[in-house]
Each structure stands twice: as C-alpha cells, then as structure tokens.
Amino acid sequence: MGIKSPSLAKEIVVILILKLALIFIIWMLFFRPVQVDQSNSAINNQFLNASPSASKESDNDR
C-alpha cells in the first residue's frame, strides 16, 4: 500500500493542476475585463449621430 500512495498523490496533483488551468482559461475567455471607449467624442458619436438617422427612418415609415 505504501508503494501506490505516491502514485495516487501524483495523479491527484496533476488532475488539480489541469482543473485549475481549465478554470483559468474559462475565466480568461468569459470574464476578462472589456475595454470600453468612454471619451466624449465616442459618446457624442453614439448618441448624436445615431438619433437623427433613427428619427428619419421612423418618419419615413409613417
């Protein structure tokens, strides 16, 4: 029984390392921080330029 204990311990350590690596990869894929451009020009382009075109389309539909 003493001979198989180190082998079992090595298997457990390898499995734990693989699981931690997999969890880290999943975290990097789904939960990494996303950089958002929050400058004034980006905000102005998003809201000021999008509004007239959206209102023109809705006016044409009437």
PDB file of C-alpha atoms in Angstrom, residues 15-33:
ATOM      1  CA  ILE A  15      -5.658  16.485 -12.019  1.00  0.00           C
ATOM      2  CA  LEU A  16      -5.863  19.539  -9.745  1.00  0.00           C
ATOM      3  CA  ILE A  17      -3.350  21.437 -11.887  1.00  0.00           C
ATOM      4  CA  LEU A  18      -5.293  20.590 -15.051  1.00  0.00           C
ATOM      5  CA  LYS A  19      -8.565  21.695 -13.443  1.00  0.00           C
ATOM      6  CA  LEU A  20      -7.038  24.986 -12.299  1.00  0.00           C
ATOM      7  CA  ALA A  21      -5.656  25.590 -15.791  1.00  0.00           C
ATOM      8  CA  LEU A  22      -9.070  24.894 -17.328  1.00  0.00           C
ATOM      9  CA  ILE A  23     -10.798  27.234 -14.868  1.00  0.00           C
ATOM     10  CA  PHE A  24      -8.258  29.956 -15.654  1.00  0.00           C
ATOM     11  CA  ILE A  25      -8.782  29.535 -19.413  1.00  0.00           C
ATOM     12  CA  ILE A  26     -12.563  29.734 -18.995  1.00  0.00           C
ATOM     13  CA  TRP A  27     -12.163  32.834 -16.825  1.00  0.00           C
ATOM     14  CA  MET A  28      -9.962  34.484 -19.451  1.00  0.00           C
ATOM     15  CA  LEU A  29     -12.454  33.710 -22.209  1.00  0.00           C
ATOM     16  CA  PHE A  30     -15.639  34.843 -20.477  1.00  0.00           C
ATOM     17  CA  PHE A  31     -14.782  37.147 -17.571  1.00  0.00           C
ATOM     18  CA  ARG A  32     -11.780  39.191 -18.596  1.00  0.00           C
ATOM     19  CA  PRO A  33     -12.266  42.958 -18.409  1.00  0.00           C
TER      20      PRO A  33
END
